[in-house]
C-alpha angles and dihedrals in degrees: 000000000000123000123231090278092055098251109153101171125041126201115239095186135016120189126185112206099192098181092050091042090230135130114205121201126185116196130210095250092056104266115137122193132187111202120197109224089236092060092048090049097049092043094046112151089222123122088242090066103023098038118205099288141042094261097045101079112137124219107231110209132187099038101119092120100037116136137192118251097187146333124225131194117246106201110301096305109063152003132238115220122210110205125200091242084067095252106142109147102094118106108203109203120202089250092052093048090049090049091050091050095049093046100034097119095049094044091050092049090048090050093051091048091050091051091051093046090054095042092244131139138219087228121089 
């Protein structure tokens, strides 16, 4: 059941693996996700990436080697991720992280297709 803020799935463990550039999140219902830092960066929920409307999402290129400097709790509903490219404005709610985990393959394929369509690269 969701709480008043709409959170349906709660993390029970969050592990930052800096050298591997991976954030691992285990949820209360048993799902476990390993998020590459690059995916988290290019799918940031920040206005810089998402824009202010449904058709304003930006394609973020050149982030193949991005890493995570730190994660910080935001209340009891999210984390803020500081990336080593100095992006630090995305607030990743538990619901959004769960969505990313469940849809990781599709989101990654869509990202790669968007890069190709725009003639962009994952490399800096």
